C-alpha cells in the first residue's frame, strides 16, 4: 500500500551555491502550465496506482513558497482533489522571508500542518557566502508569523562544515536555533555536489572548507547541544521532541513505498523505483499525450531491497530490527550480510542491542562508510 507522496516544485527566486536539486529560476517560467500538468500527473498516477489513504504529504523543491498565494491555492486544491488524504502529516518546505501571511493562510486552509524552513545558518555573512538571500531577522519574523497563525509543528534545517565556518560560529547558530524552542531540527554537513557553484569553486581551488576533524567536532557538538535541550536524535541528522519526528522521512528510512510527483521527482511504487524527467518541457511533453513522464523505471530485486533496508534503516538511531527484517524478507539479516556485520562490529561502528542492529557513536561519525559496506 502506497501511503505517502512527495511533490516537487522546481521554481526558486534564487539558486543557492550548494544546491544540486532539480530547480530553475522562477522568473519567466510556465508556472501555471506546470501546475496544470502536475494536476494531471497526480490524476493519471492514482488511476494506475490507486491507494485507499495517503498518510503523509511532503511538498519540496526548489522552493514551493516561491509560488504566489493564488498558485499555492491551485496546487493545494490539486493535492486534495487527487490524494486520499484525511488526517496525517502535510509538510511544506519554505524559505524565510517568502512565506507571507496570505500564503500561510492558504496552506492552513488546505490542511497543511507542518512547515520546514531552510534556515541553514544564523550568521548573515555566512548566509550571503552560501547564496542565501534571507537574513536572520527574516527567520525570526517568518517563524513568529507562522506561530501566530497557528502552526505548531515547525522544523528548521541547518548546514555545518560551510566555507570558512568555525566551531564557535556553528555553536552560536545552534544556540540561536534552540532559543526558538521548535519541536524539530535537521542538520546536515555540507556535501559539495557536481553542477553547483561550490563545486566549480572547489575545482578552481577557491573553496575553503573546514577539515574532516573539524566537521566531526561540529557534529558531536550538535548532538550534545540537542540532547541537553531535550531533543532526542531519532536519525543521524534529525532531532525532535517526542511525537514530532518527521513521519514522511521515516517512510524513506523504513524503506516503504511512496508516490513521487513533479519534474525530477522519484517514486517507489509496486516494487519499482521510477524517476521523472527533470527539464520542464521534457516533463510536460509526455503528459500532453496523457502519458506519465518517467525517464527511468528500475525493478528492485530482493537483494537490492535488503541492501536498501540496511543502509536506509541504519540511519535511524534505533537501527534495523532483526525480527522485522526476517518477517519482511524471510531471511536472517546476519546470514544475508555476515561479513559486513561482523567487520563493522569488530571495528566498533555497529552494535547489536536486543532486537536491533544500530550505529555506535563512532558509527554515526562514519555513517557513509557503514552504509557503503552493505552495497554489493
Short mmCIF file of C-alpha atoms in Angstrom, two decimals:
data_model
loop_
_atom_site.label_atom_id
_atom_site.label_comp_id
_atom_site.label_asym_id
_atom_site.label_seq_id
_atom_site.Cartn_x
_atom_site.Cartn_y
_atom_site.Cartn_z
CA UNK A 1 0.00 0.00 0.00
CA UNK A 2 1.39 3.41 -1.04
CA UNK A 3 0.61 5.80 1.80
CA UNK A 4 2.96 8.75 1.22
CA UNK A 5 3.53 11.31 -1.51
CA UNK A 6 6.36 13.66 -2.41
CA UNK A 7 5.53 16.63 -4.69
CA UNK A 8 8.30 18.63 -6.36
CA UNK A 9 8.08 22.35 -7.12
CA UNK A 10 11.24 23.20 -9.09
CA UNK A 11 11.00 27.01 -9.00
CA UNK A 12 13.32 29.29 -6.99
CA UNK A 13 13.70 33.04 -6.59
CA UNK A 14 17.45 32.41 -6.41
CA UNK A 15 19.83 29.44 -6.65
CA UNK A 16 21.93 28.53 -3.58
CA UNK A 17 25.60 27.78 -4.15
CA UNK A 18 25.38 24.23 -2.72
CA UNK A 19 22.07 23.06 -4.23
CA UNK A 20 22.01 20.21 -6.75
CA UNK A 21 18.26 19.54 -6.66
CA UNK A 22 16.19 19.92 -9.82
CA UNK A 23 15.41 23.65 -9.95
CA UNK A 24 15.05 26.66 -12.25
CA UNK A 25 14.80 30.40 -11.71
CA UNK A 26 11.15 31.33 -11.23
CA UNK A 27 11.17 34.40 -13.49
CA UNK A 28 9.76 33.73 -16.95
CA UNK A 29 8.85 30.10 -16.27
CA UNK A 30 5.50 28.49 -17.20
CA UNK A 31 4.45 28.04 -13.58
CA UNK A 32 0.69 27.86 -14.16
CA UNK A 33 1.16 25.38 -17.00
CA UNK A 34 3.42 23.28 -14.79
CA UNK A 35 0.79 23.20 -12.03
CA UNK A 36 -1.80 22.09 -14.57
CA UNK A 37 0.38 19.18 -15.72
CA UNK A 38 1.23 18.31 -12.12
CA UNK A 39 -2.51 18.01 -11.50
CA UNK A 40 -2.79 15.67 -14.49
CA UNK A 41 0.17 13.57 -13.33
CA UNK A 42 -1.50 13.03 -9.96
CA UNK A 43 -4.76 12.05 -11.67
CA UNK A 44 -3.10 9.57 -14.06
CA UNK A 45 -0.87 8.09 -11.36
CA UNK A 46 -3.71 7.44 -8.92
CA UNK A 47 -5.68 5.80 -11.71
CA UNK A 48 -2.77 3.45 -12.42
CA UNK A 49 -1.55 3.01 -8.84
CA UNK A 50 -4.57 3.57 -6.56
CA UNK A 51 -4.33 3.94 -2.80
CA UNK A 52 -7.01 3.94 -0.12
CA UNK A 53 -5.28 6.52 2.03
CA UNK A 54 -2.25 8.80 1.96
CA UNK A 55 -0.91 9.47 5.45
CA UNK A 56 1.99 11.83 4.69
CA UNK A 57 2.50 14.50 2.03
CA UNK A 58 5.71 16.46 1.57
CA UNK A 59 5.93 19.38 -0.86
CA UNK A 60 9.56 20.25 -1.58
CA UNK A 61 11.74 21.83 -4.21
CA UNK A 62 13.11 24.04 -5.42
CA UNK A 63 11.11 26.40 -3.29
CA UNK A 64 7.36 25.73 -3.02
CA UNK A 65 6.84 29.07 -1.26
CA UNK A 66 8.24 30.91 -4.30
CA UNK A 67 4.75 30.43 -5.74
CA UNK A 68 2.16 33.18 -5.26
CA UNK A 69 -0.72 32.70 -2.81
CA UNK A 70 -3.06 32.08 -5.77
CA UNK A 71 -0.70 29.46 -7.24
CA UNK A 72 -0.33 27.77 -3.85
CA UNK A 73 -4.10 27.60 -3.64
CA UNK A 74 -4.27 25.93 -7.07
CA UNK A 75 -1.54 23.44 -6.05
CA UNK A 76 -3.23 22.56 -2.76
CA UNK A 77 -6.58 22.11 -4.49
CA UNK A 78 -4.95 19.59 -6.86
CA UNK A 79 -3.38 17.71 -3.97
CA UNK A 80 -6.63 17.50 -2.03
CA UNK A 81 -8.61 16.56 -5.15
CA UNK A 82 -6.45 13.59 -6.13
CA UNK A 83 -4.78 12.27 -2.99
CA UNK A 84 -6.97 10.44 -0.45
CA UNK A 85 -5.59 12.43 2.47
CA UNK A 86 -7.76 12.94 5.55
CA UNK A 87 -5.60 13.23 8.64
CA UNK A 88 -1.86 12.89 8.76
CA UNK A 89 1.31 14.89 8.24
CA UNK A 90 1.19 17.52 5.48
CA UNK A 91 4.52 19.36 5.13
CA UNK A 92 5.59 22.32 3.00
CA UNK A 93 9.21 23.40 2.61
CA UNK A 94 9.63 27.15 2.95
CA UNK A 95 12.21 29.89 2.67
CA UNK A 96 12.32 32.51 5.44
CA UNK A 97 11.09 35.83 4.08
CA UNK A 98 8.99 34.23 1.34
CA UNK A 99 6.23 32.65 3.41
CA UNK A 100 3.96 35.67 3.88
CA UNK A 101 0.78 35.74 5.93
CA UNK A 102 -1.51 35.32 2.90
CA UNK A 103 0.44 32.25 1.78
CA UNK A 104 0.34 30.77 5.29
CA UNK A 105 -3.43 31.22 5.42
CA UNK A 106 -3.80 29.39 2.10
CA UNK A 107 -1.70 26.47 3.38
CA UNK A 108 -3.63 26.35 6.65
CA UNK A 109 -6.96 26.35 4.78
CA UNK A 110 -5.95 23.21 2.89
CA UNK A 111 -4.77 21.30 5.95
CA UNK A 112 -1.01 21.85 5.81
CA UNK A 113 0.11 21.19 9.39
CA UNK A 114 3.91 21.12 9.23
CA UNK A 115 6.45 23.66 7.93
CA UNK A 116 10.11 23.01 7.19
CA UNK A 117 12.20 26.20 6.90
CA UNK A 118 15.54 26.21 5.08
CA UNK A 119 17.45 28.38 7.55
CA UNK A 120 20.97 26.86 7.17
CA UNK A 121 22.78 29.41 9.39
CA UNK A 122 22.17 32.21 11.89
CA UNK A 123 25.13 34.19 10.57
CA UNK A 124 24.17 36.82 7.99
CA UNK A 125 27.66 36.96 6.45
CA UNK A 126 27.74 33.20 6.05
CA UNK A 127 24.24 33.19 4.54
CA UNK A 128 25.50 35.54 1.82
CA UNK A 129 28.54 33.33 1.17
CA UNK A 130 26.39 30.27 0.53
CA UNK A 131 23.99 32.12 -1.76
CA UNK A 132 21.04 32.53 0.59
CA UNK A 133 19.09 35.77 0.27
CA UNK A 134 17.19 35.71 3.56
CA UNK A 135 18.51 37.26 6.79
CA UNK A 136 18.48 36.06 10.38
CA UNK A 137 15.85 38.72 11.13
CA UNK A 138 13.59 37.18 8.46
CA UNK A 139 13.94 33.77 10.10
CA UNK A 140 12.54 35.15 13.36
CA UNK A 141 9.83 37.08 11.55
CA UNK A 142 8.66 34.15 9.41
CA UNK A 143 8.53 31.70 12.30
CA UNK A 144 6.76 34.25 14.51
CA UNK A 145 4.10 34.83 11.81
CA UNK A 146 3.62 31.08 11.30
CA UNK A 147 3.18 30.52 15.05
CA UNK A 148 0.73 33.42 15.33
CA UNK A 149 -1.43 31.90 12.58
CA UNK A 150 -1.47 28.58 14.43
CA UNK A 151 1.36 26.45 13.02
CA UNK A 152 2.99 24.49 15.84
CA UNK A 153 4.82 21.69 14.03
CA UNK A 154 7.76 23.68 12.64
CA UNK A 155 11.19 22.35 11.66
CA UNK A 156 14.32 24.16 10.52
CA UNK A 157 17.30 22.89 8.53
CA UNK A 158 20.87 23.84 9.40
CA UNK A 159 24.05 23.12 7.45
CA UNK A 160 27.51 22.82 9.01
CA UNK A 161 31.04 22.49 7.66
CA UNK A 162 30.34 25.51 5.47
CA UNK A 163 33.13 27.53 3.80
CA UNK A 164 35.17 29.44 6.44
CA UNK A 165 32.77 28.29 9.20
CA UNK A 166 34.34 27.85 12.63
CA UNK A 167 33.25 25.65 15.52
CA UNK A 168 32.29 28.70 17.59
CA UNK A 169 30.22 30.09 14.72
CA UNK A 170 28.30 26.83 14.41
CA UNK A 171 27.81 26.75 18.17
CA UNK A 172 26.25 30.21 18.01
CA UNK A 173 23.95 29.04 15.20
CA UNK A 174 22.84 26.03 17.27
CA UNK A 175 22.22 28.23 20.34
CA UNK A 176 20.15 30.71 18.35
CA UNK A 177 18.19 27.89 16.72
CA UNK A 178 17.43 26.30 20.08
CA UNK A 179 16.24 29.62 21.50
CA UNK A 180 13.30 29.33 19.10
CA UNK A 181 12.26 26.20 21.04
CA UNK A 182 10.95 24.37 17.97
CA UNK A 183 9.80 20.74 18.04
CA UNK A 184 12.10 19.56 15.23
CA UNK A 185 15.58 20.31 13.86
CA UNK A 186 17.51 18.81 10.93
CA UNK A 187 21.21 19.45 10.46
CA UNK A 188 23.48 18.17 7.70
CA UNK A 189 27.14 18.57 6.84
CA UNK A 190 27.82 20.28 3.54
CA UNK A 191 28.33 17.90 0.62
CA UNK A 192 29.79 19.58 -2.45
CA UNK A 193 27.88 18.16 -5.41
CA UNK A 194 28.73 18.43 -9.14
CA UNK A 195 26.98 21.13 -11.18
CA UNK A 196 26.87 23.56 -8.24
CA UNK A 197 28.60 26.91 -7.72
CA UNK A 198 30.58 25.42 -4.83
CA UNK A 199 31.77 22.52 -6.98
CA UNK A 200 33.09 24.91 -9.63
CA UNK A 201 34.88 26.95 -6.94
CA UNK A 202 36.36 23.79 -5.42
CA UNK A 203 37.68 22.72 -8.83
CA UNK A 204 39.48 26.07 -9.07
CA UNK A 205 40.90 25.74 -5.53
CA UNK A 206 38.82 28.68 -4.31
CA UNK A 207 36.61 26.92 -1.72
CA UNK A 208 37.94 26.94 1.84
CA UNK A 209 36.19 24.20 3.80
CA UNK A 210 36.71 23.05 7.41
CA UNK A 211 38.80 19.87 7.86
CA UNK A 212 37.16 16.45 8.36
CA UNK A 213 38.20 16.57 12.02
CA UNK A 214 36.52 19.98 12.42
CA UNK A 215 33.41 18.66 10.70
CA UNK A 216 33.31 15.74 13.18
CA UNK A 217 33.66 18.21 16.08
CA UNK A 218 30.70 20.21 14.75
CA UNK A 219 28.57 17.06 14.53
CA UNK A 220 29.49 15.98 18.07
CA UNK A 221 28.69 19.47 19.34
CA UNK A 222 25.33 19.33 17.54
CA UNK A 223 24.40 16.01 19.17
CA UNK A 224 25.48 17.24 22.60
CA UNK A 225 23.53 20.52 22.38
CA UNK A 226 20.37 18.88 21.06
CA UNK A 227 20.46 16.25 23.82
CA UNK A 228 20.90 18.90 26.53
CA UNK A 229 17.91 20.78 25.13
CA UNK A 230 15.68 17.71 25.45
CA UNK A 231 15.55 16.84 21.75
CA UNK A 232 16.12 13.17 21.00
CA UNK A 233 18.13 12.12 17.99
CA UNK A 234 15.97 9.66 16.04
CA UNK A 235 18.02 9.71 12.81
CA UNK A 236 21.64 10.65 12.23
CA UNK A 237 20.74 14.18 11.09
CA UNK A 238 17.36 14.72 12.79
CA UNK A 239 16.30 15.70 16.30
CA UNK A 240 12.80 16.08 17.73
CA UNK A 241 10.62 16.47 20.76
CA UNK A 242 8.63 13.30 21.46
CA UNK A 243 5.88 12.85 18.88
CA UNK A 244 7.30 15.38 16.40
CA UNK A 245 9.52 13.05 14.36
CA UNK A 246 9.07 13.52 10.60
CA UNK A 247 6.61 10.77 9.65
CA UNK A 248 7.25 11.39 5.96
CA UNK A 249 11.01 10.97 6.18
CA UNK A 250 10.54 7.82 8.26
CA UNK A 251 8.79 6.35 5.21
CA UNK A 252 12.09 6.65 3.32
CA UNK A 253 14.21 5.31 6.18
CA UNK A 254 11.81 2.40 6.72
CA UNK A 255 12.18 1.57 3.01
CA UNK A 256 8.45 1.90 2.32
CA UNK A 257 6.79 2.88 -0.95
CA UNK A 258 5.69 6.40 -1.91
CA UNK A 259 4.43 8.47 -4.83
CA UNK A 260 6.75 10.97 -6.49
CA UNK A 261 5.11 13.80 -8.46
CA UNK A 262 6.68 16.64 -10.43
CA UNK A 263 9.70 17.33 -12.61
CA UNK A 264 12.77 15.40 -11.45
CA UNK A 265 10.92 13.61 -8.65
CA UNK A 266 11.44 9.98 -7.67
CA UNK A 267 8.79 7.49 -6.62
CA UNK A 268 8.74 3.90 -5.36
CA UNK A 269 5.56 2.10 -6.38
CA UNK A 270 4.75 -1.61 -6.58
CA UNK A 271 8.38 -2.65 -6.17
CA UNK A 272 9.63 -0.35 -8.94
CA UNK A 273 11.66 2.84 -8.43
CA UNK A 274 10.73 5.46 -11.00
CA UNK A 275 12.19 8.86 -11.80
CA UNK A 276 10.61 11.68 -13.80
CA UNK A 277 12.21 13.89 -16.43
CA UNK A 278 13.81 16.95 -14.85
CA UNK A 279 13.66 19.64 -17.57
CA UNK A 280 10.20 21.23 -17.57
CA UNK A 281 9.49 20.70 -21.27
CA UNK A 282 10.56 17.04 -21.15
CA UNK A 283 8.40 16.58 -18.06
CA UNK A 284 5.32 18.20 -19.60
CA UNK A 285 5.52 16.78 -23.15
CA UNK A 286 4.52 13.15 -22.27
CA UNK A 287 1.67 14.45 -20.13
CA UNK A 288 0.28 16.27 -23.16
CA UNK A 289 -0.27 12.76 -24.54
CA UNK A 290 -1.65 11.61 -21.15
CA UNK A 291 1.49 9.53 -20.59
CA UNK A 292 3.34 9.50 -17.27
CA UNK A 293 6.70 11.33 -17.56
CA UNK A 294 9.04 8.54 -16.44
CA UNK A 295 12.62 8.75 -17.65
CA UNK A 296 13.64 5.58 -15.82
CA UNK A 297 11.99 2.55 -14.20
CA UNK A 298 14.02 0.07 -12.15
CA UNK A 299 12.56 -3.14 -10.75
CA UNK A 300 14.12 -3.52 -7.30
CA UNK A 301 15.39 -7.06 -6.74
CA UNK A 302 15.07 -8.79 -3.38
CA UNK A 303 18.82 -8.41 -2.82
CA UNK A 304 18.61 -4.67 -3.56
CA UNK A 305 15.62 -4.30 -1.22
CA UNK A 306 17.58 -5.95 1.58
CA UNK A 307 20.60 -3.72 0.93
CA UNK A 308 18.36 -0.64 0.99
CA UNK A 309 16.74 -1.89 4.20
CA UNK A 310 20.17 -1.77 5.82
CA UNK A 311 21.67 1.47 4.53
CA UNK A 312 18.40 3.37 4.97
CA UNK A 313 17.37 1.72 8.23
CA UNK A 314 20.72 2.22 9.90
CA UNK A 315 20.25 5.98 9.53
CA UNK A 316 17.66 5.64 12.30
CA UNK A 317 19.15 5.75 15.78
CA UNK A 318 17.04 2.74 16.82
CA UNK A 319 18.63 0.86 13.92
CA UNK A 320 17.32 -2.15 11.99
CA UNK A 321 15.06 -4.67 13.70
CA UNK A 322 16.31 -8.21 13.04
CA UNK A 323 12.80 -9.55 13.64
CA UNK A 324 11.18 -7.12 11.18
CA UNK A 325 13.87 -7.84 8.60
CA UNK A 326 13.17 -11.58 8.80
CA UNK A 327 9.40 -11.01 8.68
CA UNK A 328 9.79 -8.79 5.60
CA UNK A 329 12.27 -10.90 3.63
CA UNK A 330 12.04 -14.40 5.15
CA UNK A 331 15.78 -14.38 5.91
CA UNK A 332 18.03 -13.77 8.91
CA UNK A 333 19.83 -10.45 8.38
CA UNK A 334 23.02 -11.88 9.91
CA UNK A 335 23.01 -14.68 7.35
CA UNK A 336 22.41 -12.26 4.46
CA UNK A 337 25.23 -9.87 5.44
CA UNK A 338 27.54 -11.93 7.71
CA UNK A 339 30.88 -10.44 6.68
CA UNK A 340 29.66 -6.81 6.61
CA UNK A 341 28.04 -7.05 10.05
CA UNK A 342 30.97 -8.90 11.66
CA UNK A 343 33.51 -6.47 10.23
CA UNK A 344 31.56 -3.37 11.31
CA UNK A 345 31.01 -4.77 14.82
CA UNK A 346 34.72 -5.58 15.16
CA UNK A 347 35.57 -2.03 14.00
CA UNK A 348 33.27 -0.58 16.66
CA UNK A 349 30.97 1.05 14.10
CA UNK A 350 27.96 -1.22 14.58
CA UNK A 351 26.49 -2.89 17.65
CA UNK A 352 23.83 -5.43 18.44
CA UNK A 353 21.36 -4.38 21.11
CA UNK A 354 18.42 -6.68 21.86
CA UNK A 355 16.49 -6.98 18.57
CA UNK A 356 18.35 -4.18 16.81
CA UNK A 357 21.49 -3.62 14.80
CA UNK A 358 22.47 0.03 15.24
CA UNK A 359 25.28 2.52 14.79
CA UNK A 360 27.68 3.16 17.64
CA UNK A 361 28.77 6.71 18.45
CA UNK A 362 31.78 6.22 16.17
CA UNK A 363 29.46 4.68 13.58
CA UNK A 364 27.42 7.88 13.46
CA UNK A 365 30.58 9.84 12.66
CA UNK A 366 31.47 7.41 9.88
CA UNK A 367 27.93 6.66 8.72
CA UNK A 368 28.66 6.73 4.99
CA UNK A 369 31.35 4.07 5.39
CA UNK A 370 28.89 1.86 7.26
CA UNK A 371 26.16 2.30 4.64
CA UNK A 372 28.55 1.61 1.75
CA UNK A 373 29.52 -1.74 3.23
CA UNK A 374 26.01 -3.10 2.57
CA UNK A 375 26.05 -2.24 -1.12
CA UNK A 376 27.09 -5.27 -3.12
#
